[in-house]
């Protein structure tokens, strides 16, 4: 391992570099120092060191499909361009049959994962969602169902007058295999009150994750950046995720999400920069020493930045996606899907070795018409 940090400009990072070299945990204050630093190359160098220690040259991707059963949402979050009121003529809600039908459409290669999230619909019940999930499992038994954010589960629990645990158990027995990481936004109460005041708070999000993990549902986790947050808010968010992970080991992947302002109530804010995207990836890799994977979600940060991110701490790029609404409603200019061979090419020309994975990061081997998961 290299012992010098060749490109260091910010002397405050030297002490952090010593810790990173020694595999020592970074503190909340170290996180704040890194967020305040403009020395992106030093941050990237350190994060790449950790990334290569954990994953060598491998970059993971998957063949997945996003499904958003409804954009009707009671929450009206200022950060969101996706959710709509039920009476909005542009809103939509799929029937259960439409969800099952759409799941099989639009991609010739066998998907290994459906990523299912939607708005907080005032009328769709927990029973409806359980039936929808059971129907998907029956029709696509080999496909992993990564479904419902902690926010959706908390809303379903409240409407059904059930505990979070009971609600999660019901969804699990209907066929949910794991949960995506959305809805965490930023845990700072000050910022949360402005950008998503109708959502569960940070402690409730973390408690739902804790319970999901306890009953055997792994999940991802996210952080929304590039709006009104401070370096302290960002470091606090990562430290709180890390604390829960120490308890449960249930988080599989962390995904930093850049705020996209177009068509939201915060559209006056500037868009993210490539530099900030790379900084978020690098600091997450350095702070989250107990979360195995860091994803550079290509839809959100563009394929070009997601490639560079593979040298700044990320070891995953997400998947084929097929149909994406949340970011495209908020002005994302990326395409909505990539083919498997596009992802292979993208990763190879970034100088990394592509590995197709299933949701649990088992390698997937494909022949012309079938795939097998190597456990
Ligand atoms: O929860 C909503 C965010 C999330 C905007 O788990 C916005 O593998 C930016 O969680 N600008 C949904 N972000 C996306 C998400 C996700 C994506 C890919 C993979 C995984 C995974 C999870 O998007 C929401 C919210 O945090 N979001 N609106 C916006 N205008």
Short mmCIF file of C-alpha atoms and ligand atoms in Angstrom, two decimals:
data_model
loop_
_atom_site.label_atom_id
_atom_site.label_comp_id
_atom_site.label_asym_id
_atom_site.label_seq_id
_atom_site.Cartn_x
_atom_site.Cartn_y
_atom_site.Cartn_z
CA UNK A 1 0.00 0.00 0.00
CA UNK A 2 1.25 3.49 -0.83
CA UNK A 3 2.28 5.41 2.27
CA UNK A 4 2.39 8.93 0.86
CA UNK A 5 -0.55 11.07 -0.15
CA UNK A 6 1.05 12.55 -3.25
CA UNK A 7 -1.55 15.15 -4.13
CA UNK A 8 -2.39 16.64 -0.73
CA UNK A 9 -3.01 20.38 -0.73
CA UNK A 10 -5.17 20.66 2.36
CA UNK A 11 -2.95 19.95 5.36
CA UNK A 12 -6.02 19.23 7.54
CA UNK A 13 -6.39 15.99 5.60
CA UNK A 14 -3.00 14.59 6.64
CA UNK A 15 -4.26 13.36 10.01
CA UNK A 16 -7.27 11.81 8.30
CA UNK A 17 -4.99 10.11 5.79
CA UNK A 18 -3.04 8.49 8.64
CA UNK A 19 -6.31 7.10 10.04
CA UNK A 20 -7.43 5.83 6.63
CA UNK A 21 -4.10 4.09 6.08
CA UNK A 22 -4.38 2.41 9.48
CA UNK A 23 -8.01 1.37 8.94
CA UNK A 24 -9.08 3.56 11.87
CA UNK A 25 -12.67 4.86 12.08
CA UNK A 26 -13.14 8.50 11.09
CA UNK A 27 -15.06 10.76 13.47
CA UNK A 28 -17.99 13.13 12.92
CA UNK A 29 -15.44 15.99 13.07
CA UNK A 30 -13.31 14.30 10.40
CA UNK A 31 -16.44 14.17 8.23
CA UNK A 32 -17.02 17.91 8.72
CA UNK A 33 -13.36 18.62 7.89
CA UNK A 34 -13.62 16.61 4.67
CA UNK A 35 -16.87 18.32 3.63
CA UNK A 36 -15.23 21.72 4.23
CA UNK A 37 -12.16 20.77 2.20
CA UNK A 38 -11.85 21.62 -1.47
CA UNK A 39 -9.05 19.09 -1.97
CA UNK A 40 -11.05 16.73 -4.14
CA UNK A 41 -8.04 14.83 -5.44
CA UNK A 42 -6.81 14.00 -1.94
CA UNK A 43 -10.31 12.86 -0.92
CA UNK A 44 -10.59 10.76 -4.08
CA UNK A 45 -7.17 9.22 -3.56
CA UNK A 46 -8.01 8.14 -0.02
CA UNK A 47 -11.46 6.82 -0.99
CA UNK A 48 -10.03 4.89 -3.92
CA UNK A 49 -7.51 3.30 -1.60
CA UNK A 50 -10.33 2.00 0.63
CA UNK A 51 -12.44 0.98 -2.35
CA UNK A 52 -9.60 -1.07 -3.85
CA UNK A 53 -8.85 -2.61 -0.46
CA UNK A 54 -12.47 -3.84 -0.29
CA UNK A 55 -13.34 -4.60 -3.90
CA UNK A 56 -10.13 -4.55 -5.97
CA UNK A 57 -10.94 -3.68 -9.55
CA UNK A 58 -14.54 -4.88 -9.56
CA UNK A 59 -17.49 -2.62 -10.38
CA UNK A 60 -20.90 -4.15 -9.83
CA UNK A 61 -24.04 -3.55 -11.88
CA UNK A 62 -27.39 -5.29 -12.15
CA UNK A 63 -30.13 -5.96 -14.70
CA UNK A 64 -33.11 -4.37 -13.01
CA UNK A 65 -36.38 -2.63 -13.73
CA UNK A 66 -37.94 0.25 -11.83
CA UNK A 67 -41.70 0.18 -11.29
CA UNK A 68 -43.60 3.15 -9.81
CA UNK A 69 -47.21 1.96 -9.29
CA UNK A 70 -48.51 5.48 -8.53
CA UNK A 71 -47.33 9.07 -8.36
CA UNK A 72 -50.29 10.11 -6.19
CA UNK A 73 -48.86 11.34 -2.91
CA UNK A 74 -50.32 13.06 0.13
CA UNK A 75 -46.94 14.44 1.23
CA UNK A 76 -46.23 17.43 -1.10
CA UNK A 77 -42.50 17.52 -0.32
CA UNK A 78 -40.77 20.64 -1.62
CA UNK A 79 -37.86 18.51 -2.86
CA UNK A 80 -40.02 16.32 -5.09
CA UNK A 81 -41.26 16.75 -8.67
CA UNK A 82 -42.76 13.25 -8.87
CA UNK A 83 -45.61 13.22 -6.34
CA UNK A 84 -49.00 14.62 -7.39
CA UNK A 85 -52.38 15.15 -5.77
CA UNK A 86 -55.08 12.55 -6.57
CA UNK A 87 -57.19 15.16 -8.34
CA UNK A 88 -54.30 16.33 -10.56
CA UNK A 89 -55.25 15.30 -14.13
CA UNK A 90 -51.58 14.38 -14.76
CA UNK A 91 -51.41 11.92 -11.86
CA UNK A 92 -51.61 8.17 -12.44
CA UNK A 93 -52.30 5.02 -10.47
CA UNK A 94 -51.79 1.61 -12.06
CA UNK A 95 -54.19 -1.21 -11.49
CA UNK A 96 -52.66 -4.36 -10.02
CA UNK A 97 -52.87 -6.01 -13.45
CA UNK A 98 -51.02 -3.06 -15.00
CA UNK A 99 -48.21 -3.43 -12.47
CA UNK A 100 -47.87 -7.15 -13.28
CA UNK A 101 -48.02 -6.41 -16.99
CA UNK A 102 -45.50 -3.54 -16.96
CA UNK A 103 -43.07 -5.69 -14.95
CA UNK A 104 -42.66 -8.01 -17.92
CA UNK A 105 -42.25 -5.29 -20.52
CA UNK A 106 -39.48 -3.29 -22.10
CA UNK A 107 -36.43 -5.43 -21.57
CA UNK A 108 -35.48 -8.54 -23.46
CA UNK A 109 -32.86 -9.78 -21.01
CA UNK A 110 -34.08 -11.42 -17.83
CA UNK A 111 -34.14 -8.90 -15.01
CA UNK A 112 -32.98 -10.08 -11.61
CA UNK A 113 -34.59 -7.26 -9.60
CA UNK A 114 -37.73 -5.12 -9.58
CA UNK A 115 -37.20 -1.83 -7.73
CA UNK A 116 -40.68 -0.74 -6.63
CA UNK A 117 -41.45 2.62 -5.03
CA UNK A 118 -44.25 5.15 -5.30
CA UNK A 119 -46.18 7.98 -3.71
CA UNK A 120 -48.11 7.86 -0.43
CA UNK A 121 -51.51 7.08 -1.93
CA UNK A 122 -54.46 7.96 0.34
CA UNK A 123 -56.57 5.00 -0.78
CA UNK A 124 -54.32 2.07 -1.71
CA UNK A 125 -54.20 -0.18 1.35
CA UNK A 126 -51.62 -2.51 2.85
CA UNK A 127 -53.73 -5.43 1.60
CA UNK A 128 -53.63 -3.99 -1.94
CA UNK A 129 -49.83 -3.75 -1.83
CA UNK A 130 -49.51 -7.26 -0.36
CA UNK A 131 -51.68 -8.66 -3.16
CA UNK A 132 -49.71 -6.72 -5.77
CA UNK A 133 -46.41 -8.10 -4.41
CA UNK A 134 -47.77 -11.66 -4.13
CA UNK A 135 -48.96 -11.44 -7.75
CA UNK A 136 -45.52 -10.31 -8.92
CA UNK A 137 -43.86 -13.17 -7.01
CA UNK A 138 -46.23 -15.67 -8.56
CA UNK A 139 -45.58 -14.39 -12.09
CA UNK A 140 -41.82 -13.69 -11.76
CA UNK A 141 -40.59 -16.08 -9.04
CA UNK A 142 -36.91 -15.67 -9.93
CA UNK A 143 -36.94 -11.90 -9.66
CA UNK A 144 -35.88 -10.24 -6.38
CA UNK A 145 -38.47 -7.74 -5.13
CA UNK A 146 -36.77 -4.67 -3.62
CA UNK A 147 -39.80 -2.68 -2.61
CA UNK A 148 -41.10 0.23 -0.49
CA UNK A 149 -39.08 2.91 1.27
CA UNK A 150 -39.19 3.28 5.05
CA UNK A 151 -41.47 6.29 4.44
CA UNK A 152 -44.01 4.23 2.47
CA UNK A 153 -43.98 1.48 5.09
CA UNK A 154 -44.54 3.97 7.93
CA UNK A 155 -47.49 5.46 6.01
CA UNK A 156 -49.03 2.03 5.31
CA UNK A 157 -48.59 1.09 8.98
CA UNK A 158 -50.33 4.26 10.15
CA UNK A 159 -53.25 3.77 7.78
CA UNK A 160 -53.66 0.12 8.73
CA UNK A 161 -53.26 0.94 12.46
CA UNK A 162 -50.50 -1.63 12.71
CA UNK A 163 -47.02 -1.43 14.17
CA UNK A 164 -44.06 -1.01 11.83
CA UNK A 165 -42.94 -4.53 12.70
CA UNK A 166 -46.31 -6.07 11.86
CA UNK A 167 -46.52 -4.09 8.60
CA UNK A 168 -43.03 -5.14 7.56
CA UNK A 169 -43.78 -8.77 8.46
CA UNK A 170 -46.92 -8.66 6.31
CA UNK A 171 -45.01 -7.22 3.33
CA UNK A 172 -42.22 -9.75 3.80
CA UNK A 173 -44.57 -12.70 3.87
CA UNK A 174 -46.30 -11.35 0.73
CA UNK A 175 -42.94 -11.57 -1.08
CA UNK A 176 -40.85 -8.44 -0.43
CA UNK A 177 -37.20 -9.57 -0.43
CA UNK A 178 -35.44 -6.35 0.55
CA UNK A 179 -35.95 -2.58 0.63
CA UNK A 180 -34.53 0.34 -1.34
CA UNK A 181 -32.80 3.23 0.40
CA UNK A 182 -35.02 6.18 -0.51
CA UNK A 183 -36.79 8.64 1.74
CA UNK A 184 -33.86 9.21 4.11
CA UNK A 185 -33.18 12.62 2.51
CA UNK A 186 -31.15 14.41 5.20
CA UNK A 187 -31.77 13.64 8.86
CA UNK A 188 -31.25 17.25 10.04
CA UNK A 189 -34.60 18.37 11.45
CA UNK A 190 -33.94 21.99 10.45
CA UNK A 191 -33.53 21.07 6.77
CA UNK A 192 -36.14 18.32 6.80
CA UNK A 193 -38.76 20.82 7.98
CA UNK A 194 -38.11 22.82 4.81
CA UNK A 195 -37.61 20.16 2.13
CA UNK A 196 -39.95 17.36 3.27
CA UNK A 197 -41.93 18.40 6.33
CA UNK A 198 -44.68 15.81 5.82
CA UNK A 199 -42.36 12.83 5.95
CA UNK A 200 -41.37 10.77 8.98
CA UNK A 201 -38.39 12.31 10.75
CA UNK A 202 -34.84 11.00 10.73
CA UNK A 203 -35.19 8.97 13.93
CA UNK A 204 -38.35 7.32 12.61
CA UNK A 205 -36.63 6.47 9.31
CA UNK A 206 -33.73 4.89 11.21
CA UNK A 207 -36.09 3.01 13.54
CA UNK A 208 -37.98 1.56 10.55
CA UNK A 209 -34.65 0.45 9.05
CA UNK A 210 -33.65 -1.13 12.37
CA UNK A 211 -36.90 -3.13 12.52
CA UNK A 212 -36.68 -4.16 8.85
CA UNK A 213 -33.17 -5.47 9.46
CA UNK A 214 -34.26 -7.26 12.65
CA UNK A 215 -36.94 -9.22 10.79
CA UNK A 216 -34.45 -10.20 8.09
CA UNK A 217 -35.06 -7.62 5.38
CA UNK A 218 -31.80 -6.05 4.19
CA UNK A 219 -32.03 -2.54 2.83
CA UNK A 220 -30.09 0.19 1.12
CA UNK A 221 -29.67 3.71 2.47
CA UNK A 222 -29.39 7.12 0.84
CA UNK A 223 -28.64 10.76 1.54
CA UNK A 224 -30.00 13.69 -0.46
CA UNK A 225 -27.44 16.47 -0.92
CA UNK A 226 -27.11 19.69 -2.88
CA UNK A 227 -29.99 21.70 -1.34
CA UNK A 228 -29.90 23.54 2.02
CA UNK A 229 -27.66 21.25 4.02
CA UNK A 230 -24.42 22.17 5.83
CA UNK A 231 -21.21 20.11 6.19
CA UNK A 232 -22.38 19.34 9.75
CA UNK A 233 -25.74 17.98 8.48
CA UNK A 234 -23.98 15.71 5.98
CA UNK A 235 -21.48 14.32 8.49
CA UNK A 236 -24.26 13.79 11.05
CA UNK A 237 -26.35 11.87 8.50
CA UNK A 238 -23.49 9.49 7.68
CA UNK A 239 -22.60 9.01 11.35
CA UNK A 240 -26.22 8.10 12.20
CA UNK A 241 -26.40 5.56 9.38
CA UNK A 242 -23.11 4.09 10.57
CA UNK A 243 -24.42 3.78 14.14
CA UNK A 244 -27.46 1.78 13.01
CA UNK A 245 -25.25 -0.37 10.81
CA UNK A 246 -23.05 -1.20 13.82
CA UNK A 247 -26.19 -2.57 15.48
CA UNK A 248 -27.83 -4.42 12.59
CA UNK A 249 -25.43 -4.98 9.64
CA UNK A 250 -28.56 -4.64 7.52
CA UNK A 251 -27.51 -1.91 5.08
CA UNK A 252 -26.08 -3.32 1.88
CA UNK A 253 -25.39 -0.25 -0.24
CA UNK A 254 -25.25 3.50 0.30
CA UNK A 255 -26.38 5.78 -2.53
CA UNK A 256 -25.73 9.53 -2.33
CA UNK A 257 -28.49 11.30 -4.29
CA UNK A 258 -27.98 14.76 -5.79
CA UNK A 259 -30.95 17.08 -5.48
CA UNK A 260 -32.47 17.89 -8.89
CA UNK A 261 -34.35 21.20 -8.53
CA UNK A 262 -36.35 21.45 -11.80
CA UNK A 263 -40.15 21.37 -11.36
CA UNK A 264 -39.89 21.32 -7.57
CA UNK A 265 -40.82 24.03 -5.05
CA UNK A 266 -37.07 24.58 -4.63
CA UNK A 267 -36.40 25.20 -8.32
CA UNK A 268 -34.49 28.39 -7.51
CA UNK A 269 -31.61 26.32 -6.07
CA UNK A 270 -28.66 25.51 -8.34
CA UNK A 271 -28.13 22.00 -9.69
CA UNK A 272 -25.38 19.74 -8.43
CA UNK A 273 -21.86 19.85 -9.87
CA UNK A 274 -19.74 16.91 -10.95
CA UNK A 275 -17.22 17.94 -8.33
CA UNK A 276 -19.77 17.78 -5.52
CA UNK A 277 -21.05 14.41 -6.77
CA UNK A 278 -17.52 12.98 -6.60
CA UNK A 279 -16.90 14.52 -3.19
CA UNK A 280 -20.06 12.90 -1.79
CA UNK A 281 -19.02 9.50 -3.10
CA UNK A 282 -15.51 9.83 -1.68
CA UNK A 283 -16.54 11.03 1.80
CA UNK A 284 -19.24 8.35 2.03
CA UNK A 285 -16.66 5.66 1.24
CA UNK A 286 -14.36 7.02 3.92
CA UNK A 287 -16.99 7.53 6.66
CA UNK A 288 -19.15 4.43 6.10
CA UNK A 289 -16.52 1.86 7.04
CA UNK A 290 -19.19 -0.73 7.87
CA UNK A 291 -21.35 -0.49 4.72
CA UNK A 292 -19.89 -2.70 2.01
CA UNK A 293 -21.02 -0.98 -1.18
CA UNK A 294 -21.17 2.61 -2.45
CA UNK A 295 -23.28 3.16 -5.55
CA UNK A 296 -22.73 5.89 -8.15
CA UNK A 297 -26.28 5.89 -9.55
CA UNK A 298 -25.69 6.69 -13.23
CA UNK A 299 -29.23 8.02 -13.79
CA UNK A 300 -28.68 10.67 -11.14
CA UNK A 301 -25.06 11.65 -11.80
CA UNK A 302 -24.79 10.86 -15.56
CA UNK A 303 -22.88 7.86 -16.90
CA UNK A 304 -19.72 10.00 -17.35
CA UNK A 305 -19.51 11.08 -13.68
CA UNK A 306 -20.52 7.59 -12.53
CA UNK A 307 -17.49 6.28 -14.44
CA UNK A 308 -15.10 8.72 -12.76
CA UNK A 309 -16.75 7.88 -9.43
CA UNK A 310 -15.35 4.37 -9.81
CA UNK A 311 -11.96 6.00 -9.02
CA UNK A 312 -13.39 8.09 -6.16
CA UNK A 313 -14.72 5.34 -3.90
CA UNK A 314 -17.75 3.88 -5.69
CA UNK A 315 -17.88 0.18 -6.57
CA UNK A 316 -21.38 0.01 -8.08
CA UNK A 317 -23.14 1.87 -10.86
CA UNK A 318 -26.73 0.53 -10.53
CA UNK A 319 -28.55 -1.11 -13.39
CA UNK A 320 -30.51 -1.11 -16.60
CA UNK A 321 -33.43 0.66 -14.80
CA UNK A 322 -35.62 0.64 -18.00
CA UNK A 323 -38.06 3.33 -16.88
CA UNK A 324 -37.21 6.15 -14.46
CA UNK A 325 -39.68 8.79 -13.35
CA UNK A 326 -38.47 10.43 -10.10
CA UNK A 327 -35.34 12.08 -11.56
CA UNK A 328 -36.77 12.69 -15.00
CA UNK A 329 -39.75 14.55 -13.55
CA UNK A 330 -37.13 16.72 -11.78
CA UNK A 331 -35.23 17.57 -14.95
CA UNK A 332 -32.68 14.73 -15.30
CA UNK A 333 -31.31 14.71 -18.84
CA UNK A 334 -29.85 11.20 -18.81
CA UNK A 335 -31.48 8.46 -20.89
CA UNK A 336 -34.00 6.31 -18.99
CA UNK A 337 -32.30 2.99 -19.50
CA UNK A 338 -29.06 1.38 -20.53
CA UNK A 339 -28.68 -2.10 -21.95
CA UNK A 340 -26.56 -4.69 -20.18
CA UNK A 341 -23.91 -4.40 -22.86
CA UNK A 342 -23.83 -0.58 -22.46
CA UNK A 343 -23.10 -1.03 -18.75
CA UNK A 344 -20.36 -3.58 -19.48
CA UNK A 345 -18.76 -1.14 -21.93
CA UNK A 346 -19.12 1.84 -19.60
CA UNK A 347 -17.37 0.02 -16.77
CA UNK A 348 -14.64 -1.47 -18.96
CA UNK A 349 -13.64 1.88 -20.44
CA UNK A 350 -13.55 3.30 -16.92
CA UNK A 351 -10.74 0.79 -16.35
CA UNK A 352 -12.70 -1.45 -14.00
CA UNK A 353 -13.83 -5.06 -14.24
CA UNK A 354 -17.63 -5.35 -14.63
CA UNK A 355 -19.42 -7.92 -12.47
CA UNK A 356 -23.14 -8.48 -12.94
CA UNK A 357 -24.67 -9.03 -9.52
CA UNK A 358 -28.05 -9.90 -8.06
CA UNK A 359 -29.47 -7.68 -5.31
CA UNK A 360 -27.46 -9.52 -2.63
CA UNK A 361 -24.23 -9.08 -4.65
CA UNK A 362 -23.94 -12.68 -5.75
CA UNK A 363 -22.32 -12.77 -9.21
CA UNK A 364 -24.76 -13.60 -12.02
CA UNK A 365 -23.60 -15.73 -14.92
CA UNK A 366 -25.48 -15.53 -18.20
CA UNK A 367 -25.75 -17.64 -21.28
CA UNK A 368 -27.69 -16.54 -24.38
CA UNK A 369 -31.10 -17.06 -22.84
CA UNK A 370 -30.74 -17.92 -19.16
CA UNK A 371 -28.93 -16.69 -16.10
CA UNK A 372 -27.73 -18.37 -12.94
CA UNK A 373 -26.81 -16.79 -9.65
CA UNK A 374 -23.54 -17.99 -8.15
CA UNK A 375 -24.04 -18.23 -4.39
O1 LIG B 1 -36.47 8.98 -1.86
C1 LIG B 1 -36.91 12.72 -4.89
C2 LIG B 1 -35.00 11.31 -4.05
C3 LIG B 1 -35.28 9.08 -3.93
C4 LIG B 1 -35.83 14.24 -5.91
O2 LIG B 1 -32.00 1.69 -3.07
C5 LIG B 1 -34.96 13.30 -5.40
O3 LIG B 1 -30.93 0.94 -4.79
C6 LIG B 1 -33.23 14.44 -6.29
O4 LIG B 1 -34.04 6.22 -3.38
N1 LIG B 1 -34.01 15.41 -6.79
C7 LIG B 1 -35.69 7.90 -4.77
N2 LIG B 1 -33.66 13.39 -5.58
C8 LIG B 1 -34.50 7.25 -5.44
C9 LIG B 1 -33.85 6.23 -4.56
C10 LIG B 1 -32.99 5.20 -5.16
C11 LIG B 1 -32.54 5.32 -6.45
C12 LIG B 1 -31.74 4.32 -7.00
C13 LIG B 1 -31.43 3.19 -6.28
C14 LIG B 1 -31.90 3.06 -4.98
C15 LIG B 1 -31.60 1.82 -4.22
C16 LIG B 1 -32.67 4.07 -4.41
O5 LIG B 1 -35.00 10.13 -4.79
C17 LIG B 1 -36.28 9.68 -3.01
C18 LIG B 1 -35.65 11.01 -2.73
O6 LIG B 1 -34.65 10.87 -1.78
N3 LIG B 1 -35.65 12.40 -4.77
N4 LIG B 1 -37.05 13.86 -5.59
C19 LIG B 1 -35.31 15.36 -6.62
N5 LIG B 1 -36.09 16.32 -7.10
#
